Tab-separated table of C-alpha atoms in Angstrom:
chain	number	residue	atom	x	y	z
A	1	UNK	CA	7.584	-2.659	5.029
A	2	UNK	CA	10.200	-1.295	7.408
A	3	UNK	CA	11.724	1.955	8.496
A	4	UNK	CA	15.215	2.887	7.422
A	5	UNK	CA	17.917	1.689	9.783
A	6	UNK	CA	20.292	4.584	10.402
A	7	UNK	CA	22.959	2.205	11.641
A	8	UNK	CA	23.135	0.220	8.431
A	9	UNK	CA	22.900	3.202	6.125
A	10	UNK	CA	25.891	4.799	7.801
A	11	UNK	CA	27.882	1.583	7.492
A	12	UNK	CA	26.773	1.123	3.890
A	13	UNK	CA	27.979	4.612	3.108
A	14	UNK	CA	31.440	3.616	4.280
A	15	UNK	CA	31.819	0.527	2.094
A	16	UNK	CA	29.951	1.190	-1.141
A	17	UNK	CA	31.699	1.691	-4.428
A	18	UNK	CA	30.877	5.321	-5.016
A	19	UNK	CA	30.741	6.074	-8.738
A	20	UNK	CA	29.800	9.679	-9.404
A	21	UNK	CA	30.046	9.839	-13.183
A	22	UNK	CA	31.235	7.960	-16.247
A	23	UNK	CA	34.750	9.375	-16.054
A	24	UNK	CA	35.224	7.606	-12.715
A	25	UNK	CA	34.893	4.116	-14.216
A	26	UNK	CA	38.596	3.922	-15.000
A	27	UNK	CA	39.519	5.048	-11.505
A	28	UNK	CA	37.538	2.198	-10.019
A	29	UNK	CA	39.904	-0.249	-11.686
A	30	UNK	CA	43.092	1.551	-10.672
A	31	UNK	CA	42.597	3.512	-7.460
A	32	UNK	CA	44.099	1.589	-4.493
A	33	UNK	CA	42.071	3.636	-2.015
A	34	UNK	CA	38.754	2.245	-3.231
A	35	UNK	CA	37.219	-0.391	-0.963
A	36	UNK	CA	38.050	-3.864	-2.266
A	37	UNK	CA	35.867	-6.954	-2.399
A	38	UNK	CA	37.588	-8.684	0.490
A	39	UNK	CA	36.016	-6.203	2.919
A	40	UNK	CA	32.892	-5.163	1.012
A	41	UNK	CA	29.644	-6.569	2.397
A	42	UNK	CA	27.311	-7.404	-0.517
A	43	UNK	CA	24.299	-7.083	1.775
A	44	UNK	CA	25.223	-3.497	2.578
A	45	UNK	CA	25.590	-2.771	-1.110
A	46	UNK	CA	21.952	-3.850	-1.487
A	47	UNK	CA	21.033	-1.626	1.466
A	48	UNK	CA	22.662	1.332	-0.224
A	49	UNK	CA	20.954	0.719	-3.559
A	50	UNK	CA	17.518	0.164	-2.034
A	51	UNK	CA	17.580	3.440	-0.157
A	52	UNK	CA	19.215	5.600	-2.786
A	53	UNK	CA	17.241	4.289	-5.744
A	54	UNK	CA	13.917	4.866	-3.994
A	55	UNK	CA	14.916	8.290	-2.688
A	56	UNK	CA	16.403	9.209	-6.047
A	57	UNK	CA	13.190	8.500	-7.918
A	58	UNK	CA	11.374	10.955	-5.667
A	59	UNK	CA	13.762	13.643	-6.861
A	60	UNK	CA	13.457	12.973	-10.586
A	61	UNK	CA	12.443	15.669	-13.048
A	62	UNK	CA	9.189	17.341	-11.991
A	63	UNK	CA	7.887	16.884	-15.526
A	64	UNK	CA	7.262	13.217	-14.726
A	65	UNK	CA	5.014	14.326	-11.883
A	66	UNK	CA	2.971	16.298	-14.401
A	67	UNK	CA	2.973	13.618	-17.111
A	68	UNK	CA	1.609	11.095	-14.603
A	69	UNK	CA	-1.414	13.301	-13.951
A	70	UNK	CA	-0.832	13.324	-10.196
A	71	UNK	CA	0.771	16.709	-9.552
A	72	UNK	CA	0.554	20.158	-11.117
A	73	UNK	CA	3.619	22.358	-11.259
A	74	UNK	CA	3.413	26.096	-11.892
A	75	UNK	CA	7.117	26.486	-12.704
A	76	UNK	CA	7.171	24.415	-15.911
A	77	UNK	CA	7.368	26.948	-18.729
A	78	UNK	CA	6.520	24.473	-21.481
A	79	UNK	CA	5.884	20.944	-20.342
A	80	UNK	CA	6.198	19.375	-23.787
A	81	UNK	CA	9.366	21.113	-24.977
A	82	UNK	CA	12.472	18.959	-25.201
A	83	UNK	CA	15.239	19.465	-22.716
A	84	UNK	CA	18.006	17.542	-20.946
A	85	UNK	CA	17.067	14.295	-19.193
A	86	UNK	CA	20.398	13.320	-17.660
A	87	UNK	CA	18.652	11.841	-14.657
A	88	UNK	CA	17.602	9.140	-14.073
A	89	UNK	CA	19.733	7.636	-16.869
A	90	UNK	CA	23.203	8.493	-15.580
A	91	UNK	CA	22.405	7.958	-11.904
A	92	UNK	CA	21.020	4.492	-12.509
A	93	UNK	CA	24.164	3.276	-14.233
A	94	UNK	CA	26.842	5.091	-12.242
A	95	UNK	CA	25.325	4.475	-8.820
A	96	UNK	CA	22.437	2.042	-8.478
A	97	UNK	CA	23.233	-0.618	-11.078
A	98	UNK	CA	27.020	-0.693	-10.687
A	99	UNK	CA	26.676	-1.199	-6.928
A	100	UNK	CA	23.826	-3.678	-7.244
A	101	UNK	CA	25.700	-5.759	-9.810
A	102	UNK	CA	28.691	-5.793	-7.491
A	103	UNK	CA	26.454	-7.088	-4.687
A	104	UNK	CA	25.150	-9.814	-7.002
A	105	UNK	CA	28.650	-10.722	-8.196
A	106	UNK	CA	30.054	-11.031	-4.690
A	107	UNK	CA	27.086	-12.864	-3.179
A	108	UNK	CA	26.821	-15.354	-6.053
A	109	UNK	CA	30.151	-16.882	-4.976
A	110	UNK	CA	28.673	-18.268	-1.762
A	111	UNK	CA	25.654	-20.601	-1.709
A	112	UNK	CA	24.797	-19.322	1.778
A	113	UNK	CA	24.151	-15.933	0.146
A	114	UNK	CA	21.861	-17.301	-2.590
A	115	UNK	CA	18.856	-15.463	-1.161
A	116	UNK	CA	20.743	-12.169	-1.244
A	117	UNK	CA	21.704	-12.811	-4.861
A	118	UNK	CA	18.044	-13.342	-5.744
A	119	UNK	CA	16.987	-10.208	-3.863
A	120	UNK	CA	19.504	-8.294	-5.974
A	121	UNK	CA	18.280	-9.821	-9.229
A	122	UNK	CA	14.681	-8.885	-8.426
A	123	UNK	CA	15.667	-5.326	-7.500
A	124	UNK	CA	17.767	-5.052	-10.649
A	125	UNK	CA	14.824	-6.079	-12.835
A	126	UNK	CA	12.724	-3.382	-11.193
A	127	UNK	CA	15.416	-0.752	-11.806
A	128	UNK	CA	15.850	-1.700	-15.437
A	129	UNK	CA	12.082	-1.641	-15.949
A	130	UNK	CA	12.047	1.963	-14.729
A	131	UNK	CA	14.769	2.902	-17.211
A	132	UNK	CA	13.464	1.140	-20.291
A	133	UNK	CA	9.918	2.388	-19.685
A	134	UNK	CA	11.201	5.955	-19.867
A	135	UNK	CA	13.736	5.753	-22.693
A	136	UNK	CA	13.048	2.575	-24.699
A	137	UNK	CA	16.206	0.772	-25.859
A	138	UNK	CA	18.914	0.995	-23.190
A	139	UNK	CA	22.373	-0.375	-22.369
A	140	UNK	CA	21.673	-3.707	-20.678
A	141	UNK	CA	23.800	-6.793	-21.331
A	142	UNK	CA	27.065	-4.816	-21.525
A	143	UNK	CA	26.237	-2.159	-18.922
A	144	UNK	CA	27.443	-1.715	-15.339
A	145	UNK	CA	28.414	-5.358	-14.932
A	146	UNK	CA	30.727	-4.846	-11.977
A	147	UNK	CA	33.536	-2.612	-10.824
A	148	UNK	CA	36.028	-5.101	-12.276
A	149	UNK	CA	34.435	-5.225	-15.741
A	150	UNK	CA	33.669	-1.726	-16.982
A	151	UNK	CA	32.509	-0.796	-20.478
A	152	UNK	CA	32.127	2.955	-20.938
A	153	UNK	CA	30.459	2.548	-24.343
A	154	UNK	CA	28.013	-0.351	-23.964
A	155	UNK	CA	25.691	-1.406	-26.763
A	156	UNK	CA	21.988	-0.602	-26.512
A	157	UNK	CA	19.686	-3.614	-26.312
A	158	UNK	CA	16.194	-3.436	-27.743
A	159	UNK	CA	13.341	-2.976	-25.321
A	160	UNK	CA	11.930	-6.304	-26.474
A	161	UNK	CA	15.152	-8.049	-25.460
A	162	UNK	CA	15.291	-6.186	-22.145
A	163	UNK	CA	11.729	-7.197	-21.288
A	164	UNK	CA	12.318	-10.808	-22.275
A	165	UNK	CA	15.347	-10.972	-20.020
A	166	UNK	CA	13.744	-9.143	-17.093
A	167	UNK	CA	10.861	-11.628	-17.105
A	168	UNK	CA	13.376	-14.496	-17.180
A	169	UNK	CA	15.425	-12.947	-14.366
A	170	UNK	CA	12.392	-12.547	-12.133
A	171	UNK	CA	11.231	-16.106	-12.738
A	172	UNK	CA	14.684	-17.561	-12.087
A	173	UNK	CA	15.266	-15.477	-8.957
A	174	UNK	CA	11.967	-16.623	-7.464
A	175	UNK	CA	12.789	-20.257	-8.306
A	176	UNK	CA	16.017	-19.956	-6.309
A	177	UNK	CA	14.176	-18.407	-3.364
A	178	UNK	CA	11.675	-21.271	-3.364
A	179	UNK	CA	14.591	-23.628	-2.645
A	180	UNK	CA	15.670	-21.606	0.383
A	181	UNK	CA	16.441	-23.596	3.508
A	182	UNK	CA	17.965	-23.032	6.918
A	183	UNK	CA	21.523	-23.069	5.598
A	184	UNK	CA	21.188	-19.721	3.820
A	185	UNK	CA	22.085	-16.470	5.518
A	186	UNK	CA	19.244	-14.162	6.576
A	187	UNK	CA	20.463	-10.604	6.010
A	188	UNK	CA	17.803	-9.239	8.378
A	189	UNK	CA	17.529	-5.477	8.618
A	190	UNK	CA	20.184	-4.903	5.989
A	191	UNK	CA	17.190	-5.473	3.713
A	192	UNK	CA	15.248	-2.215	3.999
A	193	UNK	CA	12.116	-3.586	2.336
A	194	UNK	CA	11.303	-6.976	3.870
A	195	UNK	CA	13.895	-7.551	6.584
A	196	UNK	CA	15.129	-10.626	4.745
A	197	UNK	CA	11.690	-12.298	4.581
A	198	UNK	CA	12.055	-14.794	1.724
A	199	UNK	CA	8.339	-15.405	1.203
A	200	UNK	CA	7.690	-11.684	0.760
A	201	UNK	CA	10.511	-11.444	-1.767
A	202	UNK	CA	8.913	-14.323	-3.679
A	203	UNK	CA	5.668	-12.365	-3.704
A	204	UNK	CA	7.508	-9.252	-4.890
A	205	UNK	CA	9.297	-11.083	-7.697
A	206	UNK	CA	6.067	-12.659	-8.915
A	207	UNK	CA	4.117	-9.404	-8.641
A	208	UNK	CA	6.716	-7.479	-10.625
A	209	UNK	CA	6.654	-10.196	-13.276
A	210	UNK	CA	2.870	-9.827	-13.451
A	211	UNK	CA	3.261	-6.064	-13.933
A	212	UNK	CA	5.825	-6.484	-16.702
A	213	UNK	CA	3.820	-9.212	-18.425
A	214	UNK	CA	0.767	-6.966	-18.487
A	215	UNK	CA	2.912	-4.136	-19.838
A	216	UNK	CA	3.693	-6.143	-22.982
A	217	UNK	CA	0.233	-7.688	-23.313
A	218	UNK	CA	-0.685	-5.597	-26.364
A	219	UNK	CA	2.568	-6.084	-28.258
A	220	UNK	CA	3.349	-9.696	-27.247
A	221	UNK	CA	-0.004	-11.180	-26.168
A	222	UNK	CA	1.071	-14.821	-26.291
A	223	UNK	CA	4.176	-14.276	-24.169
A	224	UNK	CA	2.238	-12.118	-21.725
A	225	UNK	CA	-0.572	-14.656	-21.415
A	226	UNK	CA	1.853	-17.467	-20.612
A	227	UNK	CA	3.451	-15.492	-17.784
A	228	UNK	CA	0.150	-14.164	-16.431
A	229	UNK	CA	-1.545	-17.554	-16.326
A	230	UNK	CA	1.480	-19.041	-14.585
A	231	UNK	CA	1.440	-16.292	-11.990
A	232	UNK	CA	-2.205	-16.297	-10.904
A	233	UNK	CA	-1.572	-19.567	-9.054
A	234	UNK	CA	1.696	-18.363	-7.503
A	235	UNK	CA	2.362	-16.326	-4.369
A	236	UNK	CA	1.579	-12.664	-5.076
A	237	UNK	CA	1.259	-9.500	-3.011
A	238	UNK	CA	-2.363	-9.775	-1.895
A	239	UNK	CA	-2.380	-7.927	1.446
A	240	UNK	CA	-1.174	-4.447	2.353
A	241	UNK	CA	1.136	-5.996	4.940
A	242	UNK	CA	3.026	-7.497	1.989
A	243	UNK	CA	3.446	-4.219	0.071
A	244	UNK	CA	6.987	-3.504	-1.101
A	245	UNK	CA	7.535	-0.239	0.745
A	246	UNK	CA	10.427	1.661	2.259
A	247	UNK	CA	9.464	4.115	4.995
A	248	UNK	CA	11.791	7.109	5.296
A	249	UNK	CA	13.049	8.483	8.599
A	250	UNK	CA	10.912	10.450	11.030
A	251	UNK	CA	11.225	14.222	11.414
A	252	UNK	CA	13.085	13.596	14.666
A	253	UNK	CA	15.675	11.492	12.817
A	254	UNK	CA	19.153	12.850	13.473
A	255	UNK	CA	20.356	12.254	9.908
A	256	UNK	CA	18.763	14.435	7.227
A	257	UNK	CA	19.749	11.832	4.635
A	258	UNK	CA	17.279	9.323	6.065
A	259	UNK	CA	14.285	11.650	5.806
A	260	UNK	CA	12.305	11.937	2.602
A	261	UNK	CA	14.180	14.199	0.167
A	262	UNK	CA	10.873	15.911	-0.607
A	263	UNK	CA	10.474	16.760	3.082
A	264	UNK	CA	14.035	18.045	3.190
A	265	UNK	CA	13.272	20.246	0.189
A	266	UNK	CA	10.466	22.160	1.901
A	267	UNK	CA	12.906	24.697	3.325
A	268	UNK	CA	14.136	25.305	-0.225
A	269	UNK	CA	10.694	26.349	-1.412
A	270	UNK	CA	9.568	23.038	-2.917
A	271	UNK	CA	6.132	23.446	-1.346
A	272	UNK	CA	5.487	26.683	-3.202
A	273	UNK	CA	5.127	25.256	-6.708
A	274	UNK	CA	3.678	21.751	-6.339
A	275	UNK	CA	-0.091	21.425	-6.267
A	276	UNK	CA	-2.766	18.939	-7.177
A	277	UNK	CA	-3.187	18.473	-10.904
A	278	UNK	CA	-6.448	19.424	-12.582
A	279	UNK	CA	-6.928	15.766	-13.546
A	280	UNK	CA	-6.477	14.501	-9.996
A	281	UNK	CA	-8.855	17.056	-8.478
A	282	UNK	CA	-11.434	16.513	-11.228
A	283	UNK	CA	-11.317	12.713	-10.921
A	284	UNK	CA	-11.639	12.655	-7.142
A	285	UNK	CA	-14.527	15.133	-7.280
A	286	UNK	CA	-16.457	13.284	-9.991
A	287	UNK	CA	-16.117	9.991	-8.153
A	288	UNK	CA	-16.924	11.556	-4.769
A	289	UNK	CA	-13.891	9.618	-3.649
A	290	UNK	CA	-13.100	9.436	0.092
A	291	UNK	CA	-9.392	9.313	-0.735
A	292	UNK	CA	-9.632	12.963	-1.807
A	293	UNK	CA	-8.935	14.310	1.675
A	294	UNK	CA	-6.041	11.877	2.022
A	295	UNK	CA	-4.439	13.014	-1.233
A	296	UNK	CA	-5.059	16.761	-1.508
A	297	UNK	CA	-6.458	19.683	0.499
A	298	UNK	CA	-9.601	21.714	-0.051
A	299	UNK	CA	-9.114	25.121	-1.666
A	300	UNK	CA	-10.121	28.416	-0.049
A	301	UNK	CA	-13.436	27.993	-1.905
A	302	UNK	CA	-14.097	24.655	-0.232
A	303	UNK	CA	-13.617	22.513	-3.331
A	304	UNK	CA	-10.857	20.534	-5.012
A	305	UNK	CA	-9.140	22.253	-7.924
A	306	UNK	CA	-5.742	21.712	-9.514
A	307	UNK	CA	-3.234	23.137	-11.963
A	308	UNK	CA	-3.944	22.567	-15.645
A	309	UNK	CA	-1.127	21.148	-17.733
A	310	UNK	CA	0.565	22.828	-20.691
A	311	UNK	CA	-1.359	26.088	-20.912
A	312	UNK	CA	-0.534	28.511	-23.702
A	313	UNK	CA	0.415	32.113	-22.823
A	314	UNK	CA	-3.086	33.256	-23.806
A	315	UNK	CA	-4.758	30.597	-21.667
A	316	UNK	CA	-2.680	31.644	-18.681
A	317	UNK	CA	-4.164	35.148	-18.982
A	318	UNK	CA	-7.817	34.024	-18.905
A	319	UNK	CA	-9.848	34.905	-15.821
A	320	UNK	CA	-11.093	31.567	-14.493
A	321	UNK	CA	-13.624	33.194	-12.206
A	322	UNK	CA	-11.842	32.059	-9.073
A	323	UNK	CA	-8.935	33.459	-7.042
A	324	UNK	CA	-5.544	32.482	-8.415
A	325	UNK	CA	-4.686	31.140	-4.965
A	326	UNK	CA	-7.637	28.737	-4.902
A	327	UNK	CA	-5.656	25.604	-5.681
A	328	UNK	CA	-5.625	22.318	-3.804
A	329	UNK	CA	-2.347	21.828	-2.021
A	330	UNK	CA	-0.876	18.368	-1.719
A	331	UNK	CA	-1.737	16.761	1.586
A	332	UNK	CA	0.814	15.934	4.263
A	333	UNK	CA	0.944	12.436	2.757
A	334	UNK	CA	3.368	13.838	0.173
A	335	UNK	CA	5.362	16.161	2.414
A	336	UNK	CA	5.900	14.008	5.496
A	337	UNK	CA	9.458	13.088	6.456
A	338	UNK	CA	8.581	9.399	6.785
A	339	UNK	CA	7.115	9.153	3.293
A	340	UNK	CA	6.316	5.624	2.110
A	341	UNK	CA	8.258	4.869	-1.066
A	342	UNK	CA	6.458	2.135	-2.989
A	343	UNK	CA	7.732	-0.448	-5.465
A	344	UNK	CA	4.393	-2.240	-5.883
A	345	UNK	CA	1.350	-2.744	-3.669
A	346	UNK	CA	-1.481	-5.224	-3.230
A	347	UNK	CA	-4.120	-3.034	-4.833
A	348	UNK	CA	-2.096	-2.758	-8.050
A	349	UNK	CA	-1.718	-6.530	-8.157
A	350	UNK	CA	-5.488	-6.941	-7.782
A	351	UNK	CA	-6.091	-4.477	-10.622
A	352	UNK	CA	-3.537	-6.220	-12.855
A	353	UNK	CA	-5.408	-9.475	-12.330
A	354	UNK	CA	-8.726	-7.702	-12.900
A	355	UNK	CA	-7.470	-6.330	-16.209
A	356	UNK	CA	-6.266	-9.758	-17.297
A	357	UNK	CA	-9.689	-11.192	-16.476
A	358	UNK	CA	-11.591	-8.366	-18.176
A	359	UNK	CA	-9.594	-8.839	-21.374
A	360	UNK	CA	-10.068	-12.609	-21.365
A	361	UNK	CA	-6.427	-13.430	-20.658
A	362	UNK	CA	-7.421	-15.424	-17.565
A	363	UNK	CA	-10.605	-16.966	-16.244
A	364	UNK	CA	-10.603	-15.027	-12.975
A	365	UNK	CA	-13.471	-12.786	-11.824
A	366	UNK	CA	-12.761	-9.234	-13.024
A	367	UNK	CA	-15.551	-7.697	-10.958
A	368	UNK	CA	-14.426	-9.281	-7.696
A	369	UNK	CA	-10.784	-8.379	-8.278
A	370	UNK	CA	-11.736	-4.805	-9.183
A	371	UNK	CA	-13.602	-4.404	-5.900
A	372	UNK	CA	-10.738	-6.019	-4.004
A	373	UNK	CA	-8.327	-3.522	-5.553
A	374	UNK	CA	-10.463	-0.573	-4.459
A	375	UNK	CA	-10.857	-1.957	-0.943
A	376	UNK	CA	-7.126	-2.564	-0.560
A	377	UNK	CA	-6.365	0.952	-1.789
A	378	UNK	CA	-8.849	2.544	0.611
A	379	UNK	CA	-7.323	0.639	3.514
A	380	UNK	CA	-3.790	1.456	2.378
A	381	UNK	CA	-4.516	5.192	2.457
A	382	UNK	CA	-6.350	5.121	5.780
A	383	UNK	CA	-9.956	5.579	4.623
A	384	UNK	CA	-12.341	4.438	7.354
A	385	UNK	CA	-14.310	1.253	6.782
A	386	UNK	CA	-17.721	2.943	6.604
A	387	UNK	CA	-16.621	5.358	3.863
A	388	UNK	CA	-14.914	2.526	2.013
A	389	UNK	CA	-18.040	0.367	2.089
A	390	UNK	CA	-20.291	3.252	1.013
A	391	UNK	CA	-18.013	3.872	-1.961
A	392	UNK	CA	-18.048	0.215	-2.947
A	393	UNK	CA	-21.846	0.220	-2.717
A	394	UNK	CA	-22.041	3.147	-5.160
A	395	UNK	CA	-21.581	3.257	-8.905
A	396	UNK	CA	-17.780	3.512	-8.704
A	397	UNK	CA	-17.668	0.163	-6.915
A	398	UNK	CA	-18.965	-1.803	-9.899
A	399	UNK	CA	-17.644	-2.277	-13.411
A	400	UNK	CA	-20.428	-1.359	-15.823
A	401	UNK	CA	-21.038	-0.148	-19.369
A	402	UNK	CA	-19.162	-1.195	-22.478
A	403	UNK	CA	-15.955	-3.172	-22.224
A	404	UNK	CA	-13.972	0.011	-22.932
A	405	UNK	CA	-15.877	1.919	-20.240
A	406	UNK	CA	-15.154	-0.871	-17.774
A	407	UNK	CA	-11.511	-0.810	-18.822
A	408	UNK	CA	-11.309	2.929	-18.239
A	409	UNK	CA	-12.896	2.613	-14.786
A	410	UNK	CA	-10.449	-0.126	-13.856
A	411	UNK	CA	-7.358	1.760	-15.024
A	412	UNK	CA	-8.474	4.993	-13.332
A	413	UNK	CA	-8.885	3.104	-10.056
A	414	UNK	CA	-5.426	1.592	-10.453
A	415	UNK	CA	-4.054	5.062	-11.170
A	416	UNK	CA	-5.598	6.327	-7.926
A	417	UNK	CA	-4.252	3.320	-6.021
A	418	UNK	CA	-0.746	4.131	-7.288
A	419	UNK	CA	-0.952	7.771	-6.218
A	420	UNK	CA	2.460	9.492	-6.164
A	421	UNK	CA	4.157	6.650	-8.055
A	422	UNK	CA	5.034	9.045	-10.841
A	423	UNK	CA	6.905	6.796	-13.246
A	424	UNK	CA	4.341	4.015	-12.956
A	425	UNK	CA	1.472	6.450	-13.452
A	426	UNK	CA	3.129	7.950	-16.530
A	427	UNK	CA	3.961	4.534	-17.955
A	428	UNK	CA	0.466	3.143	-17.514
A	429	UNK	CA	-1.054	6.299	-18.998
A	430	UNK	CA	0.982	5.648	-22.143
A	431	UNK	CA	0.129	1.941	-22.241
A	432	UNK	CA	-3.611	2.272	-21.637
A	433	UNK	CA	-4.618	5.847	-22.503
A	434	UNK	CA	-6.092	6.496	-19.052
A	435	UNK	CA	-6.792	8.591	-17.107
A	436	UNK	CA	-7.937	11.203	-19.614
A	437	UNK	CA	-5.523	14.042	-18.862
A	438	UNK	CA	-6.693	17.437	-20.089
A	439	UNK	CA	-3.906	19.510	-21.629
A	440	UNK	CA	-3.754	23.116	-22.769
A	441	UNK	CA	-3.072	24.340	-26.278
A	442	UNK	CA	0.686	24.984	-26.053
A	443	UNK	CA	2.120	22.812	-28.821
A	444	UNK	CA	5.698	22.356	-27.634
A	445	UNK	CA	7.554	19.622	-29.507
A	446	UNK	CA	4.645	17.157	-29.464
A	447	UNK	CA	1.771	19.109	-31.041
A	448	UNK	CA	0.251	19.382	-27.596
A	449	UNK	CA	0.311	15.686	-26.685
A	450	UNK	CA	1.915	14.278	-23.543
A	451	UNK	CA	5.311	12.817	-24.560
A	452	UNK	CA	5.455	9.086	-25.309
A	453	UNK	CA	9.009	8.789	-23.936
A	454	UNK	CA	11.870	10.938	-22.665
A	455	UNK	CA	15.090	11.731	-24.502
A	456	UNK	CA	18.526	10.248	-23.977
A	457	UNK	CA	20.985	12.479	-22.085
A	458	UNK	CA	23.603	14.540	-23.890
A	459	UNK	CA	26.325	12.608	-22.056
A	460	UNK	CA	25.498	9.534	-24.145
A	461	UNK	CA	25.972	11.477	-27.361
A	462	UNK	CA	29.342	12.628	-26.055
A	463	UNK	CA	30.737	9.318	-24.788
A	464	UNK	CA	28.753	6.554	-26.513
A	465	UNK	CA	27.956	8.014	-29.934
A	466	UNK	CA	28.092	4.797	-31.981
A	467	UNK	CA	25.798	2.805	-29.710
A	468	UNK	CA	23.251	5.556	-29.209
A	469	UNK	CA	23.090	6.292	-32.931
A	470	UNK	CA	22.114	2.671	-33.575
A	471	UNK	CA	19.433	2.848	-30.888
A	472	UNK	CA	18.020	6.072	-32.301
A	473	UNK	CA	17.654	4.499	-35.755
A	474	UNK	CA	15.237	1.986	-34.229
A	475	UNK	CA	12.933	4.730	-32.894
A	476	UNK	CA	10.013	5.728	-35.113
A	477	UNK	CA	10.764	9.468	-34.873
A	478	UNK	CA	14.331	9.381	-33.632
A	479	UNK	CA	15.315	10.555	-30.157
A	480	UNK	CA	12.121	12.543	-29.731
A	481	UNK	CA	9.215	12.811	-27.310
A	482	UNK	CA	6.903	11.512	-30.028
A	483	UNK	CA	8.635	8.157	-30.637
A	484	UNK	CA	6.621	5.310	-29.174
A	485	UNK	CA	8.202	2.522	-27.157
A	486	UNK	CA	8.067	-1.107	-28.282
A	487	UNK	CA	5.140	-1.965	-26.005
A	488	UNK	CA	3.193	1.236	-26.794
A	489	UNK	CA	0.888	-0.200	-29.466
A	490	UNK	CA	-2.646	-0.090	-28.064
A	491	UNK	CA	-4.940	1.175	-30.860
A	492	UNK	CA	-6.674	4.531	-30.532
A	493	UNK	CA	-4.153	6.285	-28.315
A	494	UNK	CA	-3.983	8.923	-27.052
A	495	UNK	CA	-7.496	9.032	-25.606
A	496	UNK	CA	-8.466	12.663	-25.178
A	497	UNK	CA	-10.353	14.370	-22.386
A	498	UNK	CA	-13.996	15.078	-23.398
A	499	UNK	CA	-13.264	18.812	-23.097
A	500	UNK	CA	-9.931	18.718	-24.892
A	501	UNK	CA	-9.649	21.893	-26.976
A	502	UNK	CA	-12.091	23.762	-24.726
A	503	UNK	CA	-10.813	26.346	-22.256
A	504	UNK	CA	-11.460	26.465	-19.426
A	505	UNK	CA	-12.380	22.774	-19.256
A	506	UNK	CA	-14.823	23.058	-16.344
């Protein structure tokens, strides 16, 4: 974990290949003013992509915040009604991936830069996992290869193929890093995540592979099991000091661009419409969780209460018996300028291993790993040791009940540990069914269910019609919120809140 280096971000901004939109691809190949590879620093290209991809995800559509169950938003008219989803799709390809692939292409020419190449491959796998987990099939093998090899109408690869290749990429990148010796260049603080620490990058690559293997464990159990059982004996992120985190700039930072974009948005009124979700407030209250005060604020009534998702017009008119202003605001954890942007943390890794053990994929101790995950999360969010130990000594600190009840407890704890990781929370909700997110009776385009995916942007229909039409044919319900992704096959989903269909649900 390290703070953003203003020096290197300013330099990176001067040398990156800035690609604003698809129409600029041709210009990259012909414009003599664009920075050429003889002066481009591939390490600074990685710097640029690390910062902008993590900041950019914080500014994605606020519907993802709601779908994850973390945040309530009182400006969403109909949360489950289809609309444009141009971002993150276009930004990933025309900014993050094109620059990252250029970094990989340039660094792969020099054995001394082999570590940098592997860092880029690991980061690329993470970026592609974010994309495919939102949309499904995506441009992959033909997409954003480099600024010298541009295809403005790339084919869409199946999600199964993308996952197979991401797992291979992560394994191969880690294998290269394991061979690192003193002859390879250390890029130091041009790496905004680990300062060039090879061992931590090995842990990150392995931990991401564990996440992706677990993601496909219901649809491809044999493949997932092979990866998972390989990984439990490898280096993983097991301490909070190893978390893959980028810390934004302090409020005193001279450059606005280095502060959290959410912090910068406060002056634009962003703080007026984001609140705790009903699910988050309800879960923290039921569990008597000491992380509650770290995540959200008490209401004027002295309790925790959040915004309910997808209310119908009639439900919005119901008197809830409490002041309309009595909502839990998000704590300063969310609004601070030096927000911690997370790729993956130690508590998630512990919970992934606990799930694998609980489901019989490995022979590890699910109970011990579950408790380790809770402890790591408490420490990560600054809960004092006494409160942490009291919580672990209570009912929430032990897996109990049926296997499904234990599974739900485990996934809910992982969801809490990944607080404010919106895409990961939304993705795991779809894979597992938990937490149980209560939704109102507005039907939208999903018959009242949280969408199973997001829709491709209109720009793809305009510029890549043939490829996208082939991808859409492979979706169960076409390019719709209700089409399930390849890995979304767990039986019995969605799992409904016990008070689903009852209003108010408290």
